[in-house]
mmCIF file of C-alpha atoms in Angstrom:
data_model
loop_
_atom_site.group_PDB
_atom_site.id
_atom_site.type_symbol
_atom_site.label_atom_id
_atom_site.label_comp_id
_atom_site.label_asym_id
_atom_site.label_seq_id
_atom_site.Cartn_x
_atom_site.Cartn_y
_atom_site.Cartn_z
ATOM 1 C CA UNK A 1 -2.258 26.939 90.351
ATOM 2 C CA UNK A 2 0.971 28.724 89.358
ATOM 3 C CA UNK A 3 2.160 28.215 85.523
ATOM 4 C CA UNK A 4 5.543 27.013 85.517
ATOM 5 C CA UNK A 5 5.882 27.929 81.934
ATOM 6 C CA UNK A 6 9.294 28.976 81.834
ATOM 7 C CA UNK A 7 10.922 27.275 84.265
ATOM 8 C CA UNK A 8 13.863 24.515 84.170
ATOM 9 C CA UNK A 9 12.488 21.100 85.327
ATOM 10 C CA UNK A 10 14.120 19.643 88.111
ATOM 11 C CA UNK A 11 11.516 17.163 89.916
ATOM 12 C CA UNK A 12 8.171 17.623 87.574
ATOM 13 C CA UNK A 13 5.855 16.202 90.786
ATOM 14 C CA UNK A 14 7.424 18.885 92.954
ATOM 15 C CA UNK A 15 8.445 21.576 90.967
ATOM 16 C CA UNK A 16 6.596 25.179 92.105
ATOM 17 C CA UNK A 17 7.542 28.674 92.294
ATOM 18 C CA UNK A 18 8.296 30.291 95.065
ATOM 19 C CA UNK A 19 7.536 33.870 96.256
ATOM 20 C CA UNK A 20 10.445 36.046 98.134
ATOM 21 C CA UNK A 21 9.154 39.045 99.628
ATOM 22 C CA UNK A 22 9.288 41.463 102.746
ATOM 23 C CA UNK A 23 6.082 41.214 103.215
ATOM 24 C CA UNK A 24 3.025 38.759 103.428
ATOM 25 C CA UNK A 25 0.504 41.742 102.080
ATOM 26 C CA UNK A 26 3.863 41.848 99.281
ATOM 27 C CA UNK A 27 3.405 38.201 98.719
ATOM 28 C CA UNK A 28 -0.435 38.617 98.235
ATOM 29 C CA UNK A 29 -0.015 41.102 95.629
ATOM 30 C CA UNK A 30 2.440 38.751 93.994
ATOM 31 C CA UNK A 31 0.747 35.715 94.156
ATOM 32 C CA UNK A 32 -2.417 37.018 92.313
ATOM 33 C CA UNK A 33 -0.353 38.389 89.343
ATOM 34 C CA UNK A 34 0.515 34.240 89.018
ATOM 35 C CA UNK A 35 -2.362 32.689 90.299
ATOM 36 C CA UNK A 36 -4.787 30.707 88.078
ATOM 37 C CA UNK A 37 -4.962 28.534 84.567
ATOM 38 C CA UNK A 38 -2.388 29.172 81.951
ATOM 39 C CA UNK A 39 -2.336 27.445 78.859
ATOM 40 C CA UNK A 40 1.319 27.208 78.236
ATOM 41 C CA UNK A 41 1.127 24.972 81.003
ATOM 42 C CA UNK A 42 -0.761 21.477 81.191
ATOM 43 C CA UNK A 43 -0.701 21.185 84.387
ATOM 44 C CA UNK A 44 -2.239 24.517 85.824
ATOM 45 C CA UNK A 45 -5.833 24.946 87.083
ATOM 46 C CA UNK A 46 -8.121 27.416 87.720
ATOM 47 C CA UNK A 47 -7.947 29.297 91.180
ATOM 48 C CA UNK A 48 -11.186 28.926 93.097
ATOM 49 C CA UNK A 49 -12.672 31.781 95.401
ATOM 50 C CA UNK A 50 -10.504 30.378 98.454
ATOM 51 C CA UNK A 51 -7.319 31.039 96.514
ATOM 52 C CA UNK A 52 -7.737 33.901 94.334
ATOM 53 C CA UNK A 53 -7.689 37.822 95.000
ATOM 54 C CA UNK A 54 -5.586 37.215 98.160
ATOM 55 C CA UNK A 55 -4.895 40.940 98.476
ATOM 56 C CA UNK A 56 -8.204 41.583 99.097
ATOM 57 C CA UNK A 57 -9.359 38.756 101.283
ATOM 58 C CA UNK A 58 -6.345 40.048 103.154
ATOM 59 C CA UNK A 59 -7.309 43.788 103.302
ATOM 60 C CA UNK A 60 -11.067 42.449 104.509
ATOM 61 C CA UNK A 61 -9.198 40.480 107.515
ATOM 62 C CA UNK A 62 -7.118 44.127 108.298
ATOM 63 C CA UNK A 63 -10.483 45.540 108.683
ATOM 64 C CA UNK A 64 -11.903 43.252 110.698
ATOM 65 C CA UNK A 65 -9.260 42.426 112.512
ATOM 66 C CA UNK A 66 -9.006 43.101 116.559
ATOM 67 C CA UNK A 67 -5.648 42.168 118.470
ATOM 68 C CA UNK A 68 -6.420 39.178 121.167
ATOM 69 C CA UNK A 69 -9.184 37.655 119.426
ATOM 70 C CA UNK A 70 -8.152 37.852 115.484
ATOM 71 C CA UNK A 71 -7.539 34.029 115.355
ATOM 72 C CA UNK A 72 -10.066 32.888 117.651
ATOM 73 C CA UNK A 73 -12.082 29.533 116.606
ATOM 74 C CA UNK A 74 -8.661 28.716 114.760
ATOM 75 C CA UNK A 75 -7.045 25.570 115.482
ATOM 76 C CA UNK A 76 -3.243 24.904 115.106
ATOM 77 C CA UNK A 77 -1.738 21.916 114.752
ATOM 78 C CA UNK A 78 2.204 20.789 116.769
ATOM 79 C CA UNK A 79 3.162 18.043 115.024
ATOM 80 C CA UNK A 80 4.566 15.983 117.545
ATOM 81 C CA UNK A 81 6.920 14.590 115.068
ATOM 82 C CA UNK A 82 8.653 17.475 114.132
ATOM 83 C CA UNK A 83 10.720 17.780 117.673
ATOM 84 C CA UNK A 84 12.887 15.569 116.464
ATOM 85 C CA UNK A 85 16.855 15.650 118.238
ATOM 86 C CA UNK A 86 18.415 17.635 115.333
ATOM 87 C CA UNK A 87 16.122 20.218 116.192
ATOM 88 C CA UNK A 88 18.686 22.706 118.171
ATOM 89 C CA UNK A 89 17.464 24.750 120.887
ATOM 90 C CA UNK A 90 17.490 28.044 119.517
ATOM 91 C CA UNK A 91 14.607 26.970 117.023
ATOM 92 C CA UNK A 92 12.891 25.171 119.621
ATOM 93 C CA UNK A 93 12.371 27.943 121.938
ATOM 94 C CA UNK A 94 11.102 29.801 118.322
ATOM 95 C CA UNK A 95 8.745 27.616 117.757
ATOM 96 C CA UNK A 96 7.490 28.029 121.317
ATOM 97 C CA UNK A 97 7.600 31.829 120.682
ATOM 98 C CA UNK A 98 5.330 31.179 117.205
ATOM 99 C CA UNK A 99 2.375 28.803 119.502
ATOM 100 C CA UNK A 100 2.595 31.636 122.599
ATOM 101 C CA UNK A 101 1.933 34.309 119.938
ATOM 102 C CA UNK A 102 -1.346 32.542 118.432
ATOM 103 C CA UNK A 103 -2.510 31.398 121.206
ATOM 104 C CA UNK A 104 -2.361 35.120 122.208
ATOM 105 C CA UNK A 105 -4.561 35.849 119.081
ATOM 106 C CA UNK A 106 -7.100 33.245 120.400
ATOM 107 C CA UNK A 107 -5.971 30.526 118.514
ATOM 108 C CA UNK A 108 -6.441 26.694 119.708
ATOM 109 C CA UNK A 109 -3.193 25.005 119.847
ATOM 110 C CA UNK A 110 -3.568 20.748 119.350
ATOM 111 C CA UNK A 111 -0.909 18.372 119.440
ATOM 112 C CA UNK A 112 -1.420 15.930 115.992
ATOM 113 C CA UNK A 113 0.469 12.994 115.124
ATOM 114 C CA UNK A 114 1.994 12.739 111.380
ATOM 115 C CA UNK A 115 3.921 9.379 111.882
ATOM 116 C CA UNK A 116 5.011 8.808 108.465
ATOM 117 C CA UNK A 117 7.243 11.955 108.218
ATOM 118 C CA UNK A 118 10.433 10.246 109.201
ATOM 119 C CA UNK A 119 10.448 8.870 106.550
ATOM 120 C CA UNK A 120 9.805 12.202 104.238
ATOM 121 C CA UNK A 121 13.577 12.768 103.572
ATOM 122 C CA UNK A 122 14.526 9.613 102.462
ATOM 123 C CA UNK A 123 11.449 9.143 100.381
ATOM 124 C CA UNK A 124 12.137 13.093 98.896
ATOM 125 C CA UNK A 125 15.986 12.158 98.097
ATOM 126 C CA UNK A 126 14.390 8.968 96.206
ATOM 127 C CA UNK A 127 11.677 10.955 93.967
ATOM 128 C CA UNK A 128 13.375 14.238 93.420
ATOM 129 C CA UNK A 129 16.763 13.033 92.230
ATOM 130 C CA UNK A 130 15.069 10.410 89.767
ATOM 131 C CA UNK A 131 12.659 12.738 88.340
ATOM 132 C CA UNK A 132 15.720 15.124 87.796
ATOM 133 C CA UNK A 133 17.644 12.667 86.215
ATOM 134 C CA UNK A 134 15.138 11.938 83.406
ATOM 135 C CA UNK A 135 14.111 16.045 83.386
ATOM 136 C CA UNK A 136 17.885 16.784 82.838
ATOM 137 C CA UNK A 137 18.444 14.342 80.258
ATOM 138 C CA UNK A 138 17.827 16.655 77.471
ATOM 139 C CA UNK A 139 20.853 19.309 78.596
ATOM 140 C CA UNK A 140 23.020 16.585 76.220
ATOM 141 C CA UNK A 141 25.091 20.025 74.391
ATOM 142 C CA UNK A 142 23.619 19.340 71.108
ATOM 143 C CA UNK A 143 20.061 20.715 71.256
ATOM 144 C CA UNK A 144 19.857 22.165 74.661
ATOM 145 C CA UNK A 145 22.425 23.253 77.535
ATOM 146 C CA UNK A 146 26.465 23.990 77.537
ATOM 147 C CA UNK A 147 28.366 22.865 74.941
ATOM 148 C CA UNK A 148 31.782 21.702 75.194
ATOM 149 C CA UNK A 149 34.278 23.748 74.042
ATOM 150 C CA UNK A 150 37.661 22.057 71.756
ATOM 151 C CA UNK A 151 39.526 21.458 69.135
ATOM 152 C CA UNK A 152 40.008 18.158 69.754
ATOM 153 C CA UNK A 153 37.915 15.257 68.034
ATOM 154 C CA UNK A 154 35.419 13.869 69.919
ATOM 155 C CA UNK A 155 33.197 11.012 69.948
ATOM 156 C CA UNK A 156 29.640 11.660 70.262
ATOM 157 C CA UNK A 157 29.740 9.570 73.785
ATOM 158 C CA UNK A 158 33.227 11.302 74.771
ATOM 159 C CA UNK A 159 30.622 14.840 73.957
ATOM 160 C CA UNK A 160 28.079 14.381 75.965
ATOM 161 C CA UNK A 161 30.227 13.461 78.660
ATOM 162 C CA UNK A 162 32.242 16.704 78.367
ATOM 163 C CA UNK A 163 29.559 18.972 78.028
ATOM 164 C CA UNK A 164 27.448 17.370 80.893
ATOM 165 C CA UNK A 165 30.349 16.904 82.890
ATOM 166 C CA UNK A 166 31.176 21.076 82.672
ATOM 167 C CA UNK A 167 27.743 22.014 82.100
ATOM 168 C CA UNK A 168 25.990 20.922 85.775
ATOM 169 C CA UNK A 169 27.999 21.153 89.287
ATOM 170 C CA UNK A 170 29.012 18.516 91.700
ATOM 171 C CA UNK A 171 25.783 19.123 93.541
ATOM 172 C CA UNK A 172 23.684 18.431 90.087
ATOM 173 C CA UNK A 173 25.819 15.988 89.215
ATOM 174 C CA UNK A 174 25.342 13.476 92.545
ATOM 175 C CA UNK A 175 21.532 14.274 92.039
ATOM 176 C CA UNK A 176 21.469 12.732 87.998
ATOM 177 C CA UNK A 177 23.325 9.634 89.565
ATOM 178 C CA UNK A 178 21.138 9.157 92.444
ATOM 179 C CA UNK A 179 18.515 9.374 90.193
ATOM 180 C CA UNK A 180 19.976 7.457 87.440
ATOM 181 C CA UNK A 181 20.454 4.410 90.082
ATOM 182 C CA UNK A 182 17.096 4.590 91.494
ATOM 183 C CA UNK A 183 15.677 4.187 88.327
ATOM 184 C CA UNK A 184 17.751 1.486 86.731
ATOM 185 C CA UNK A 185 16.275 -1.889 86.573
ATOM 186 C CA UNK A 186 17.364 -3.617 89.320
ATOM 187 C CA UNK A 187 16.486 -0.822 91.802
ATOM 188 C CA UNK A 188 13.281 0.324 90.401
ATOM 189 C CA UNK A 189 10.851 -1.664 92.827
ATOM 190 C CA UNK A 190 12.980 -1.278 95.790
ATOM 191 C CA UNK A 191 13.322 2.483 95.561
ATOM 192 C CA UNK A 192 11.383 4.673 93.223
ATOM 193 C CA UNK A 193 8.134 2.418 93.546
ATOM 194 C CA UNK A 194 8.317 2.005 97.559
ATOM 195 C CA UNK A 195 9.368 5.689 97.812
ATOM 196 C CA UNK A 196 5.891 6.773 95.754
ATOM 197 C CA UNK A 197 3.895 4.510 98.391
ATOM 198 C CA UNK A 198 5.369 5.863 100.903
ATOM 199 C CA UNK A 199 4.633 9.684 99.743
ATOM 200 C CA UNK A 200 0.736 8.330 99.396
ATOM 201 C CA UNK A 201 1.190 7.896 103.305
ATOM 202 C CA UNK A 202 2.860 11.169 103.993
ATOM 203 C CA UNK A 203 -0.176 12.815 102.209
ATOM 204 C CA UNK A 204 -2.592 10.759 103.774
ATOM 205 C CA UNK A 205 -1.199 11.742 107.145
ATOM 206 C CA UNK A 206 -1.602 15.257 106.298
ATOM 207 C CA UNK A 207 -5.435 14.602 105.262
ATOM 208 C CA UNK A 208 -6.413 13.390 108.231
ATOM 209 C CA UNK A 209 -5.417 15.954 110.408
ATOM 210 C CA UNK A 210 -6.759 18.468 108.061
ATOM 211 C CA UNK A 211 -10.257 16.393 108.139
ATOM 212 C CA UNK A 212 -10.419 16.279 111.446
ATOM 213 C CA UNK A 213 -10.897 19.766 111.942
ATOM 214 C CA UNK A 214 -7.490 21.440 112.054
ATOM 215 C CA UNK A 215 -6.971 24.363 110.305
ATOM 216 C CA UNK A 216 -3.289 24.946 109.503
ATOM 217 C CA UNK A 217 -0.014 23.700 111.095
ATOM 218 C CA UNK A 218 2.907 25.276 112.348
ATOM 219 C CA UNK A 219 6.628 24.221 112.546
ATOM 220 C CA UNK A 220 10.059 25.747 112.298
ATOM 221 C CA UNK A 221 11.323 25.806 108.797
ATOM 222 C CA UNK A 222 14.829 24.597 109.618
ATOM 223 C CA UNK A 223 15.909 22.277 112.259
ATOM 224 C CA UNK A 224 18.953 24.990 113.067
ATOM 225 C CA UNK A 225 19.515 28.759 112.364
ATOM 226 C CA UNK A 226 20.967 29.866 109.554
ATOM 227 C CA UNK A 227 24.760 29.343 108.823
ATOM 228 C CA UNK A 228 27.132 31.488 107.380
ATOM 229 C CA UNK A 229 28.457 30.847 103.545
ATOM 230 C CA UNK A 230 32.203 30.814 104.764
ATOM 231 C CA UNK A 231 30.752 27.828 107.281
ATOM 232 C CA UNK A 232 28.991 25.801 105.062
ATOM 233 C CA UNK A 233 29.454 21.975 105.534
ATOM 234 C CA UNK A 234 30.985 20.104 102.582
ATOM 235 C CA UNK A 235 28.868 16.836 103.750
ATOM 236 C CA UNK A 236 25.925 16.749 101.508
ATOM 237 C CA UNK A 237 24.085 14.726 103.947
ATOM 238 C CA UNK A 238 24.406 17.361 106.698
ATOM 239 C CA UNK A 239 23.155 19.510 104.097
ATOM 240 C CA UNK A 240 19.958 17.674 103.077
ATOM 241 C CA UNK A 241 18.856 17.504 106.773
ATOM 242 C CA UNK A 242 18.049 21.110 106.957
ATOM 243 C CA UNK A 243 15.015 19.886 104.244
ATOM 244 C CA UNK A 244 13.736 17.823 107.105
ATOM 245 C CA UNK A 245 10.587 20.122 107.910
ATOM 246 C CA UNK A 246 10.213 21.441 103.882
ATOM 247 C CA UNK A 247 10.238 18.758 102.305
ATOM 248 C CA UNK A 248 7.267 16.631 103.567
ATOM 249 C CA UNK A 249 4.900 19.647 102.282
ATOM 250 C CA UNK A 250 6.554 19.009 99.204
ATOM 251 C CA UNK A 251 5.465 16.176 98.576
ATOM 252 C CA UNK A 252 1.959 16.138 100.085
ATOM 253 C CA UNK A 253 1.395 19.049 97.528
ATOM 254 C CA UNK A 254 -0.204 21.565 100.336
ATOM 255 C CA UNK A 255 0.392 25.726 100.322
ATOM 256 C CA UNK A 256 3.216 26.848 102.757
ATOM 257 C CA UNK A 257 4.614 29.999 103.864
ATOM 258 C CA UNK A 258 7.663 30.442 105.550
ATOM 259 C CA UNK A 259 8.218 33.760 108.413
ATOM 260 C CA UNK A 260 11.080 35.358 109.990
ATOM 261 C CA UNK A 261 9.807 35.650 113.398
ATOM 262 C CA UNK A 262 12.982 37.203 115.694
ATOM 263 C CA UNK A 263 16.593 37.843 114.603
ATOM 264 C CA UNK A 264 19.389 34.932 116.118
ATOM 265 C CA UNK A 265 20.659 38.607 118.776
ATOM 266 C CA UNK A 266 17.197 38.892 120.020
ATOM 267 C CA UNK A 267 17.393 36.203 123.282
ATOM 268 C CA UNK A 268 18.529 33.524 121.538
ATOM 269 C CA UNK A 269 21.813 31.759 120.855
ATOM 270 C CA UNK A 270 23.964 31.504 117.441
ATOM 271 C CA UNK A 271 24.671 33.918 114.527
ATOM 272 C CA UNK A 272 23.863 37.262 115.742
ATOM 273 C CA UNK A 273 21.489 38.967 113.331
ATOM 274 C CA UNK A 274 20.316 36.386 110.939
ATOM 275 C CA UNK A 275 16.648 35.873 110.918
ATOM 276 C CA UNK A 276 14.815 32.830 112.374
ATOM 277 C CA UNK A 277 11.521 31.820 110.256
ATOM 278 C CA UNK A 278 8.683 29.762 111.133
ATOM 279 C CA UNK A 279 6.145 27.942 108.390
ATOM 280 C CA UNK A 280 2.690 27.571 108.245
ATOM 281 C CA UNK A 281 1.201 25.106 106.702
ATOM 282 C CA UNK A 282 -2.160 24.828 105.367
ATOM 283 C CA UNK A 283 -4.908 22.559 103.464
ATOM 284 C CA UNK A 284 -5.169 22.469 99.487
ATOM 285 C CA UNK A 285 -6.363 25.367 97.693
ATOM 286 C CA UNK A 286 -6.721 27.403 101.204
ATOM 287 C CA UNK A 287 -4.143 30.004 100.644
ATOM 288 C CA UNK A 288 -6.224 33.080 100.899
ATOM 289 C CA UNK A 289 -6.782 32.152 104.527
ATOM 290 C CA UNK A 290 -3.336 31.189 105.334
ATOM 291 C CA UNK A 291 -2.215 34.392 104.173
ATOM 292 C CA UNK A 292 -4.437 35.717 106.653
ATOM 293 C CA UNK A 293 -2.971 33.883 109.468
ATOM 294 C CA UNK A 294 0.530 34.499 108.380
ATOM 295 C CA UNK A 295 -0.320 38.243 108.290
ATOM 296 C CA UNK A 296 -1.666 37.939 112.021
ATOM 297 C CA UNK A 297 1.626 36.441 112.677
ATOM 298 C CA UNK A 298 3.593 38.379 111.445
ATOM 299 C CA UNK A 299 2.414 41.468 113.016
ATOM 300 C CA UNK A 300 2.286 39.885 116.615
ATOM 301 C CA UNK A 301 6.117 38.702 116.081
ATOM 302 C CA UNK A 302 7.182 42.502 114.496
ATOM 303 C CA UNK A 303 10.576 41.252 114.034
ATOM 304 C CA UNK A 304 13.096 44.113 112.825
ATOM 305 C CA UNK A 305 13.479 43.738 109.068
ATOM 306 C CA UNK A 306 17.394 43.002 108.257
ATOM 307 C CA UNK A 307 19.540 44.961 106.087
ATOM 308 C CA UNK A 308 21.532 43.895 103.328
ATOM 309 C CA UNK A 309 24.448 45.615 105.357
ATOM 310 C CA UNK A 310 24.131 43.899 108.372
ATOM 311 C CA UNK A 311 24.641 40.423 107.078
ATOM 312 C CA UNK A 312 27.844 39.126 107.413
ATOM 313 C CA UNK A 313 28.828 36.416 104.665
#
């Protein structure tokens, strides 16, 4: 529902903008300057009443809205799956914090199952990287992207290579070969194909819980708190594991919204200041009422909004 006319493809099935703002009721005027059907773009549709005018859906809650009871009738889904070992304490005791705080608002709290999601990751580092690798293909020098600078003759081979080879980082670079490999003949079946199954089952998880009458689920965003730049871990793989509760919305294709809840100072462990977020999660083309919910949390949690000052690099 929002045009990605403009954009750089990276991953065509996963590709979506994303909203920053300090606010949900900011992100709900946002998201209705975007929302809806735009014809530079194929692939958009038109918003339907449950995902469309979100400000005012939102100002209608506000108004109705009493403290103890706003989320009453609700039902939340804990995905059992999700407390997985890499999840540290700090977030764990947040996302206890998030379920206290709804169930304050009158919210029913289940425990669902999504047992495909261990496998989200690897089936996400599969998809993305191939798609990538045939999106990027055009950036050759020639027609699109960074081209090579030098006075030296070069082949047209010993060009692209150059120009690539400057062009994207080492990051970019490790996702085109990824990509490139899982698409080559010989791997074809055993990754990309297996990897699409196996994001029909993540989906399918996701439906059924949905069908079965829950109404949005909640789960930390990040398996640890946020690290500092100067600490940054040159392992890729350490890196990719902080997608492990992102990327499985990803590719069921369902509305998320991520919330700082407390600051790191505030009773819990690790970098002092930096905030700690939460995500909701909710069905398709539902986004009107999970920026309801998000709203209600947010204003139970209150956190201290951080300044640019206070961060520490």
């Amino acid at each position: 529902m929002l045009s990605r006319f403009g954009l750089i493809a990276f991953a065509s099935s996963l590709d979506t903008p994303g909203i920053f703002t300090r606010s949900v009721t900011d992100t709900t005027l946002v998201y209705d300057s975007m929302v809806g059907r735009d014809f530079n773009d194929s692939t958009s549709i038109d918003a339907n009443e449950n995902c469309s005018n979100s400000f005012d859906h939102l100002e209608l809650f506000k108004s109705k809205y009493k403290k103890g009871s706003g989320l009453k009738g609700v039902k939340i889904g804990i995905p059992i799956e999700f407390n997985v070992e890499e999840l540290s304490n700090t977030m764990r005791e947040l996302w206890q914090y998030g379920i206290d705080l709804l169930e304050q608002e009158g919210a029913e709290i289940v425990s669902v199952s999504l047992p495909h999601t261990k496998y989200s990751l690897a089936t996400y580092y599969i998809i993305a990287p191939a798609e990538a690798s045939s999106n990027l293909n055009r950036y050759d020098g020639i027609k699109y992207g960074h081209k090579v600078q030098t006075k030296k003759v070069l082949t047209l081979n010993e060009f692209y290579q150059q120009s690539r080879s400057e062009g994207f980082g080492t990051e970019v670079q490790r996702r085109i070969l990824m990509g490139n490999f899982c698409l080559s003949r010989d791997s074809f079946d055993n990754y990309y194909g297996k990897a699409q199954k196996m994001r029909m089952l993540i989906k399918q998880d996701y439906q059924r819980i949905f069908d079965s009458g829950i109404s949005f689920i909640l789960t930390p965003t990040t398996p640890t708190p946020p690290f500092l730049i100067s600490k940054q871990s040159s392992n890729p793989t350490e890196e990719y594991l902080n997608d492990v509760y992102t990327v499985p919305i990803s590719l069921a294709g369902l509305p998320a919204i991520s919330l700082p809840i407390k600051r790191s100072f505030e009773n819990f462990e690790g970098q002092s200041g930096l905030p700690l977020s939460l995500q909701l999660i909710s069905r398709w083309r539902q986004e009107n009422n999970l920026l309801n919910v998000a709203w209600c949390l947010e204003q139970n949690a209150n956190m201290q909004q951080l300044k640019l000052e206070e961060i520490e690099f």
